[in-house]
Amino acid sequence: MTVAADADAAAANADARPCLTVVRPGLFATIQDLGRFGYQELGMPVAGALDPLALRLANALAGNPPGTAGLEIALLGPVLRVDAGSVRVAAAGPLAMTLERPGQAPEVLAPHRSHTLRRGDLLRLGAVEGAAVACLAVAGGFALEPVMGSLSTYVRAGVGPLGGRPLADGDRLPLGRGEAPAGPDVELPQPPDYGTGPLRVVLGPQEDRFTEAAVATFLSAPYRVGKEADRMGLRLEGPALEHRGTADIPSDGLVTGSVQVPGSGQPILLLNDHQTAGGYAKIATVISADLPRAGRLRPGDALSFRAVAVEEAEAIRRRQEQAIAAWIQAIRPARPAGGIDLEALYAENLISGTVDIVNGGSDLPLA
C-alpha cells in the first residue's frame, strides 16, 4: 500500500469513529477539564473550566470521573450532530438546549440531567442565561490526546486539543465510547446552590501597599464587571483604590483569584487564563470556594468583597466539598418529561392529616 493510500485509509477510519460533529460552532466553546497543573513555573497558565463546579456536576450526571474534559460554552453554544450509535450528554449551568430529530418537533432538554441521544440527532445548544458559562459533559469523555497532561484549551497560546482553539465548523469531536452507557438517564433533584453575597477574599499578599482607606473601600464598595472581561480576567469598575507609593512591585507569582490593582486604582480579578507572574500589587485573593461564582460573572454584573481568615476559607471549602458530595449522592433516575413519576409520588406522605385524625390528633392540614 502506498503512502497516499495509507493516508486515505487513516482518514476513512477517522471519519468512521464515533464523534460529535460541529454543525455550527457558537460564539466561544472550548474543551476544558479541571486544569493543566504543574507548569506555571514555565509560564503556562492552569486554564481549565471557569466554573469547575458545573463541570464536576455535569460529569457526575454523565457517569464520568470529575476531571473528565467537557465543553465550556460561553454566551451562545454550538449545534452538534451525533455521529455515533448513541451518546449520553449532560449539561450543568443555565444552558438552553434543544433536540432536533427528523420528522419530529424540536424538544427542549433540561440542564442538570442527562439525555441519551442517537445517531443523526442534532443537539442545539443555545444561550447561556444568568452566567458567563455552562458546561456540557459526554459519557466517556472525548478521545483526544492531552497536551502537557491536560485537555484544557488555552487559546491565547494555542495550547490544547484542536490546536488550542475554540470549536470551528466541521470539527469532529471523537467520543470515548461508541454507545451510551446502559441504564436510565439521571437528574439532580434541584440545581446546585452557588451561594450569594460578597465574594470572600483573603487579604494580601501586598495589602500593605495600599492605604487603610483603600482596603476599607475595597471591602465595602460595590463594583461592576466592565466590558473587558474574558477567561484571563475581569476589569472591575468602581471606586479607585489608593496605593502607598506606586502600583508596581517586583514581578511575582499569580494565582487564579488574585486581585491586582494597577496604577489606575481599578481592580482586576484574575481568572483561569491569567499570566503566571505580574508586577502590580495584589490587594486580595478570592478564596477557592468562591472561584466558581467568579468564573460565572458577566460584563455588567455587580459584585462586592468580604475578608475572611485563611482558616475560615479552608473551612468554607471543606463545607463546599461536603455539599458537592451530597448533590452527587442525590442524583436519581430522571423523571419522565411531562409525565407523573409514580415512584416519587408513592414516596410522599399525601394523607398525613387523615393519619393524625385516626391517631386522635387535633392538628388538621389547612385546605
PDB file of C-alpha atoms in Angstrom, residues 72-273:
ATOM      1  CA  GLU A  72     -17.294  25.006  28.192  1.00  0.00           C
ATOM      2  CA  ILE A  73     -19.904  27.147  26.466  1.00  0.00           C
ATOM      3  CA  ALA A  74     -19.808  30.935  26.669  1.00  0.00           C
ATOM      4  CA  LEU A  75     -22.742  33.150  25.668  1.00  0.00           C
ATOM      5  CA  LEU A  76     -24.178  31.012  22.848  1.00  0.00           C
ATOM      6  CA  GLY A  77     -23.466  27.349  22.251  1.00  0.00           C
ATOM      7  CA  PRO A  78     -22.788  25.225  19.173  1.00  0.00           C
ATOM      8  CA  VAL A  79     -25.003  22.881  17.165  1.00  0.00           C
ATOM      9  CA  LEU A  80     -23.705  19.302  17.362  1.00  0.00           C
ATOM     10  CA  ARG A  81     -24.679  16.261  15.289  1.00  0.00           C
ATOM     11  CA  VAL A  82     -24.462  12.786  16.790  1.00  0.00           C
ATOM     12  CA  ASP A  83     -22.335  10.596  14.509  1.00  0.00           C
ATOM     13  CA  ALA A  84     -22.303   7.592  16.823  1.00  0.00           C
ATOM     14  CA  GLY A  85     -24.680   4.789  17.680  1.00  0.00           C
ATOM     15  CA  SER A  86     -25.809   6.753  20.717  1.00  0.00           C
ATOM     16  CA  VAL A  87     -24.334   9.138  23.260  1.00  0.00           C
ATOM     17  CA  ARG A  88     -25.288  10.381  26.697  1.00  0.00           C
ATOM     18  CA  VAL A  89     -24.809  14.081  27.436  1.00  0.00           C
ATOM     19  CA  ALA A  90     -25.424  16.224  30.494  1.00  0.00           C
ATOM     20  CA  ALA A  91     -25.254  19.977  30.991  1.00  0.00           C
ATOM     21  CA  ALA A  92     -24.763  21.940  34.194  1.00  0.00           C
ATOM     22  CA  GLY A  93     -25.456  25.651  34.273  1.00  0.00           C
ATOM     23  CA  PRO A  94     -28.200  27.840  32.791  1.00  0.00           C
ATOM     24  CA  LEU A  95     -27.907  26.484  29.244  1.00  0.00           C
ATOM     25  CA  ALA A  96     -30.757  26.349  26.730  1.00  0.00           C
ATOM     26  CA  MET A  97     -30.775  23.039  24.829  1.00  0.00           C
ATOM     27  CA  THR A  98     -32.973  21.689  22.051  1.00  0.00           C
ATOM     28  CA  LEU A  99     -33.033  18.223  20.485  1.00  0.00           C
ATOM     29  CA  GLU A 100     -33.953  18.030  16.802  1.00  0.00           C
ATOM     30  CA  ARG A 101     -34.853  14.724  15.116  1.00  0.00           C
ATOM     31  CA  PRO A 102     -36.069  14.271  11.519  1.00  0.00           C
ATOM     32  CA  GLY A 103     -39.841  14.169  11.346  1.00  0.00           C
ATOM     33  CA  GLN A 104     -40.331  15.261  14.960  1.00  0.00           C
ATOM     34  CA  ALA A 105     -41.000  18.582  16.621  1.00  0.00           C
ATOM     35  CA  PRO A 106     -37.976  20.083  18.421  1.00  0.00           C
ATOM     36  CA  GLU A 107     -37.767  19.005  22.063  1.00  0.00           C
ATOM     37  CA  VAL A 108     -36.475  21.276  24.812  1.00  0.00           C
ATOM     38  CA  LEU A 109     -33.934  19.484  27.011  1.00  0.00           C
ATOM     39  CA  ALA A 110     -33.406  20.453  30.630  1.00  0.00           C
ATOM     40  CA  PRO A 111     -29.975  21.073  32.164  1.00  0.00           C
ATOM     41  CA  HIS A 112     -28.868  19.310  35.338  1.00  0.00           C
ATOM     42  CA  ARG A 113     -29.924  15.931  33.954  1.00  0.00           C
ATOM     43  CA  SER A 114     -28.578  13.523  31.379  1.00  0.00           C
ATOM     44  CA  HIS A 115     -30.077  12.876  27.937  1.00  0.00           C
ATOM     45  CA  THR A 116     -29.437   9.894  25.677  1.00  0.00           C
ATOM     46  CA  LEU A 117     -29.188  10.865  22.011  1.00  0.00           C
ATOM     47  CA  ARG A 118     -28.997   8.644  18.943  1.00  0.00           C
ATOM     48  CA  ARG A 119     -27.308   8.784  15.567  1.00  0.00           C
ATOM     49  CA  GLY A 120     -28.348  11.735  13.433  1.00  0.00           C
ATOM     50  CA  ASP A 121     -29.756  13.778  16.309  1.00  0.00           C
ATOM     51  CA  LEU A 122     -28.973  17.482  16.326  1.00  0.00           C
ATOM     52  CA  LEU A 123     -28.217  18.964  19.730  1.00  0.00           C
ATOM     53  CA  ARG A 124     -28.710  22.717  19.559  1.00  0.00           C
ATOM     54  CA  LEU A 125     -27.001  24.441  22.497  1.00  0.00           C
ATOM     55  CA  GLY A 126     -28.426  27.921  22.813  1.00  0.00           C
ATOM     56  CA  ALA A 127     -27.921  30.904  25.082  1.00  0.00           C
ATOM     57  CA  VAL A 128     -26.302  30.804  28.497  1.00  0.00           C
ATOM     58  CA  GLU A 129     -28.665  32.869  30.654  1.00  0.00           C
ATOM     59  CA  GLY A 130     -27.653  34.328  34.012  1.00  0.00           C
ATOM     60  CA  ALA A 131     -23.999  33.251  33.924  1.00  0.00           C
ATOM     61  CA  ALA A 132     -20.940  33.634  31.726  1.00  0.00           C
ATOM     62  CA  VAL A 133     -20.518  29.916  31.046  1.00  0.00           C
ATOM     63  CA  ALA A 134     -22.123  26.493  31.273  1.00  0.00           C
ATOM     64  CA  CYS A 135     -20.610  23.020  30.828  1.00  0.00           C
ATOM     65  CA  LEU A 136     -21.588  20.009  28.739  1.00  0.00           C
ATOM     66  CA  ALA A 137     -20.195  16.546  29.530  1.00  0.00           C
ATOM     67  CA  VAL A 138     -20.433  13.416  27.373  1.00  0.00           C
ATOM     68  CA  ALA A 139     -20.342   9.895  28.792  1.00  0.00           C
ATOM     69  CA  GLY A 140     -16.842   8.508  28.289  1.00  0.00           C
ATOM     70  CA  GLY A 141     -15.377  11.912  27.511  1.00  0.00           C
ATOM     71  CA  PHE A 142     -13.562  12.871  24.304  1.00  0.00           C
ATOM     72  CA  ALA A 143     -10.914  10.586  22.783  1.00  0.00           C
ATOM     73  CA  LEU A 144      -8.323  13.347  22.336  1.00  0.00           C
ATOM     74  CA  GLU A 145      -4.626  13.476  23.154  1.00  0.00           C
ATOM     75  CA  PRO A 146      -3.733  15.503  26.257  1.00  0.00           C
ATOM     76  CA  VAL A 147      -1.242  18.344  25.949  1.00  0.00           C
ATOM     77  CA  MET A 148       1.061  18.609  28.963  1.00  0.00           C
ATOM     78  CA  GLY A 149      -1.197  16.213  30.829  1.00  0.00           C
ATOM     79  CA  SER A 150      -4.455  18.084  30.229  1.00  0.00           C
ATOM     80  CA  LEU A 151      -7.251  18.555  27.700  1.00  0.00           C
ATOM     81  CA  SER A 152      -7.765  22.174  28.756  1.00  0.00           C
ATOM     82  CA  THR A 153      -7.683  24.758  25.997  1.00  0.00           C
ATOM     83  CA  TYR A 154      -5.503  27.851  26.421  1.00  0.00           C
ATOM     84  CA  VAL A 155      -6.488  29.918  23.410  1.00  0.00           C
ATOM     85  CA  ARG A 156      -4.001  32.784  23.812  1.00  0.00           C
ATOM     86  CA  ALA A 157      -1.063  30.439  23.195  1.00  0.00           C
ATOM     87  CA  GLY A 158      -2.866  27.838  21.069  1.00  0.00           C
ATOM     88  CA  VAL A 159      -2.271  25.068  23.609  1.00  0.00           C
ATOM     89  CA  GLY A 160      -4.605  22.116  23.995  1.00  0.00           C
ATOM     90  CA  PRO A 161      -6.877  19.947  21.842  1.00  0.00           C
ATOM     91  CA  LEU A 162      -7.960  21.130  18.386  1.00  0.00           C
ATOM     92  CA  GLY A 163      -4.752  23.115  18.193  1.00  0.00           C
ATOM     93  CA  GLY A 164      -5.705  25.109  21.266  1.00  0.00           C
ATOM     94  CA  ARG A 165      -8.628  26.941  19.666  1.00  0.00           C
ATOM     95  CA  PRO A 166     -12.407  27.158  20.133  1.00  0.00           C
ATOM     96  CA  LEU A 167     -14.732  24.889  18.181  1.00  0.00           C
ATOM     97  CA  ALA A 168     -14.999  25.541  14.445  1.00  0.00           C
ATOM     98  CA  ASP A 169     -17.367  24.421  11.660  1.00  0.00           C
ATOM     99  CA  GLY A 170     -16.843  20.796  10.743  1.00  0.00           C
ATOM    100  CA  ASP A 171     -14.818  19.792  13.790  1.00  0.00           C
ATOM    101  CA  ARG A 172     -15.249  16.135  14.679  1.00  0.00           C
ATOM    102  CA  LEU A 173     -15.008  15.515  18.427  1.00  0.00           C
ATOM    103  CA  PRO A 174     -14.161  11.807  18.831  1.00  0.00           C
ATOM    104  CA  LEU A 175     -16.028  10.082  21.642  1.00  0.00           C
ATOM    105  CA  GLY A 176     -14.507   7.852  24.270  1.00  0.00           C
ATOM    106  CA  ARG A 177     -17.275   5.312  23.716  1.00  0.00           C
ATOM    107  CA  GLY A 178     -19.394   4.457  20.697  1.00  0.00           C
ATOM    108  CA  GLU A 179     -22.622   3.825  22.576  1.00  0.00           C
ATOM    109  CA  ALA A 180     -24.323   5.449  25.532  1.00  0.00           C
ATOM    110  CA  PRO A 181     -23.982   3.511  28.800  1.00  0.00           C
ATOM    111  CA  ALA A 182     -26.792   1.196  29.835  1.00  0.00           C
ATOM    112  CA  GLY A 183     -29.354   2.338  32.360  1.00  0.00           C
ATOM    113  CA  PRO A 184     -31.759   5.247  32.684  1.00  0.00           C
ATOM    114  CA  ASP A 185     -30.985   8.917  32.347  1.00  0.00           C
ATOM    115  CA  VAL A 186     -30.450  10.672  35.665  1.00  0.00           C
ATOM    116  CA  GLU A 187     -31.025  14.094  37.159  1.00  0.00           C
ATOM    117  CA  LEU A 188     -30.179  16.359  40.043  1.00  0.00           C
ATOM    118  CA  PRO A 189     -33.309  16.904  42.167  1.00  0.00           C
ATOM    119  CA  GLN A 190     -32.639  20.648  42.053  1.00  0.00           C
ATOM    120  CA  PRO A 191     -29.969  22.962  40.608  1.00  0.00           C
ATOM    121  CA  PRO A 192     -26.895  23.497  42.792  1.00  0.00           C
ATOM    122  CA  ASP A 193     -26.782  26.464  45.146  1.00  0.00           C
ATOM    123  CA  TYR A 194     -23.729  28.615  44.417  1.00  0.00           C
ATOM    124  CA  GLY A 195     -24.483  30.971  47.280  1.00  0.00           C
ATOM    125  CA  THR A 196     -24.985  34.704  47.225  1.00  0.00           C
ATOM    126  CA  GLY A 197     -23.445  37.789  48.754  1.00  0.00           C
ATOM    127  CA  PRO A 198     -19.928  39.196  48.540  1.00  0.00           C
ATOM    128  CA  LEU A 199     -17.057  37.218  47.084  1.00  0.00           C
ATOM    129  CA  ARG A 200     -14.924  36.184  50.043  1.00  0.00           C
ATOM    130  CA  VAL A 201     -11.237  37.038  49.936  1.00  0.00           C
ATOM    131  CA  VAL A 202      -8.078  36.622  51.958  1.00  0.00           C
ATOM    132  CA  LEU A 203      -6.323  39.995  52.089  1.00  0.00           C
ATOM    133  CA  GLY A 204      -2.857  40.230  50.616  1.00  0.00           C
ATOM    134  CA  PRO A 205      -0.226  39.299  49.703  1.00  0.00           C
ATOM    135  CA  GLN A 206       0.525  43.017  49.216  1.00  0.00           C
ATOM    136  CA  GLU A 207      -2.177  44.522  51.411  1.00  0.00           C
ATOM    137  CA  ASP A 208       0.483  46.789  52.936  1.00  0.00           C
ATOM    138  CA  ARG A 209       0.960  48.505  49.558  1.00  0.00           C
ATOM    139  CA  PHE A 210      -2.493  50.109  49.928  1.00  0.00           C
ATOM    140  CA  THR A 211      -3.770  52.806  52.268  1.00  0.00           C
ATOM    141  CA  GLU A 212      -6.109  51.843  55.088  1.00  0.00           C
ATOM    142  CA  ALA A 213      -8.837  53.815  53.325  1.00  0.00           C
ATOM    143  CA  ALA A 214      -8.255  51.800  50.133  1.00  0.00           C
ATOM    144  CA  VAL A 215      -8.623  48.479  51.965  1.00  0.00           C
ATOM    145  CA  ALA A 216     -11.785  49.709  53.679  1.00  0.00           C
ATOM    146  CA  THR A 217     -13.192  50.864  50.328  1.00  0.00           C
ATOM    147  CA  PHE A 218     -12.353  47.556  48.662  1.00  0.00           C
ATOM    148  CA  LEU A 219     -14.267  45.670  51.360  1.00  0.00           C
ATOM    149  CA  SER A 220     -17.321  47.947  51.398  1.00  0.00           C
ATOM    150  CA  ALA A 221     -17.867  49.494  47.967  1.00  0.00           C
ATOM    151  CA  PRO A 222     -19.906  47.942  45.150  1.00  0.00           C
ATOM    152  CA  TYR A 223     -18.063  47.085  41.935  1.00  0.00           C
ATOM    153  CA  ARG A 224     -19.241  46.107  38.489  1.00  0.00           C
ATOM    154  CA  VAL A 225     -17.653  43.895  35.845  1.00  0.00           C
ATOM    155  CA  GLY A 226     -16.510  46.076  32.959  1.00  0.00           C
ATOM    156  CA  LYS A 227     -16.577  45.332  29.239  1.00  0.00           C
ATOM    157  CA  GLU A 228     -13.027  43.971  29.340  1.00  0.00           C
ATOM    158  CA  ALA A 229     -13.840  40.514  30.657  1.00  0.00           C
ATOM    159  CA  ASP A 230     -12.632  37.169  29.357  1.00  0.00           C
ATOM    160  CA  ARG A 231     -11.042  33.937  30.545  1.00  0.00           C
ATOM    161  CA  MET A 232      -7.912  35.852  31.571  1.00  0.00           C
ATOM    162  CA  GLY A 233      -9.646  38.192  33.989  1.00  0.00           C
ATOM    163  CA  LEU A 234     -12.292  40.781  34.795  1.00  0.00           C
ATOM    164  CA  ARG A 235     -11.614  44.516  34.893  1.00  0.00           C
ATOM    165  CA  LEU A 236     -13.798  45.941  37.620  1.00  0.00           C
ATOM    166  CA  GLU A 237     -15.379  49.384  37.682  1.00  0.00           C
ATOM    167  CA  GLY A 238     -15.870  51.221  40.962  1.00  0.00           C
ATOM    168  CA  PRO A 239     -14.050  53.453  43.437  1.00  0.00           C
ATOM    169  CA  ALA A 240     -10.320  53.747  42.745  1.00  0.00           C
ATOM    170  CA  LEU A 241      -8.013  52.182  45.342  1.00  0.00           C
ATOM    171  CA  GLU A 242      -5.074  54.290  46.520  1.00  0.00           C
ATOM    172  CA  HIS A 243      -1.616  52.769  46.738  1.00  0.00           C
ATOM    173  CA  ARG A 244       1.099  53.631  49.222  1.00  0.00           C
ATOM    174  CA  GLY A 245       3.601  54.831  46.654  1.00  0.00           C
ATOM    175  CA  THR A 246       3.440  53.198  43.206  1.00  0.00           C
ATOM    176  CA  ALA A 247       1.369  50.282  41.997  1.00  0.00           C
ATOM    177  CA  ASP A 248       4.455  48.482  40.704  1.00  0.00           C
ATOM    178  CA  ILE A 249       6.218  45.690  42.572  1.00  0.00           C
ATOM    179  CA  PRO A 250       8.923  43.219  41.510  1.00  0.00           C
ATOM    180  CA  SER A 251       7.116  40.604  39.438  1.00  0.00           C
ATOM    181  CA  ASP A 252       5.971  37.631  41.469  1.00  0.00           C
ATOM    182  CA  GLY A 253       3.657  34.658  41.074  1.00  0.00           C
ATOM    183  CA  LEU A 254      -0.063  34.946  40.454  1.00  0.00           C
ATOM    184  CA  VAL A 255      -2.891  32.548  41.223  1.00  0.00           C
ATOM    185  CA  THR A 256      -6.452  32.297  40.000  1.00  0.00           C
ATOM    186  CA  GLY A 257      -8.487  34.700  42.099  1.00  0.00           C
ATOM    187  CA  SER A 258      -5.691  37.252  42.605  1.00  0.00           C
ATOM    188  CA  VAL A 259      -6.992  40.841  42.655  1.00  0.00           C
ATOM    189  CA  GLN A 260      -4.370  43.072  41.061  1.00  0.00           C
ATOM    190  CA  VAL A 261      -4.623  46.849  41.255  1.00  0.00           C
ATOM    191  CA  PRO A 262      -2.691  48.768  38.563  1.00  0.00           C
ATOM    192  CA  GLY A 263      -1.926  52.473  38.665  1.00  0.00           C
ATOM    193  CA  SER A 264      -5.496  53.389  37.661  1.00  0.00           C
ATOM    194  CA  GLY A 265      -6.701  52.063  41.025  1.00  0.00           C
ATOM    195  CA  GLN A 266      -9.328  49.882  39.315  1.00  0.00           C
ATOM    196  CA  PRO A 267      -9.061  46.226  40.438  1.00  0.00           C
ATOM    197  CA  ILE A 268      -8.542  43.302  38.058  1.00  0.00           C
ATOM    198  CA  LEU A 269      -9.826  39.900  39.159  1.00  0.00           C
ATOM    199  CA  LEU A 270      -7.674  37.233  37.527  1.00  0.00           C
ATOM    200  CA  LEU A 271      -9.302  34.074  36.176  1.00  0.00           C
ATOM    201  CA  ASN A 272      -8.048  30.770  34.785  1.00  0.00           C
ATOM    202  CA  ASP A 273      -6.054  32.019  31.779  1.00  0.00           C
TER     203      ASP A 273
END
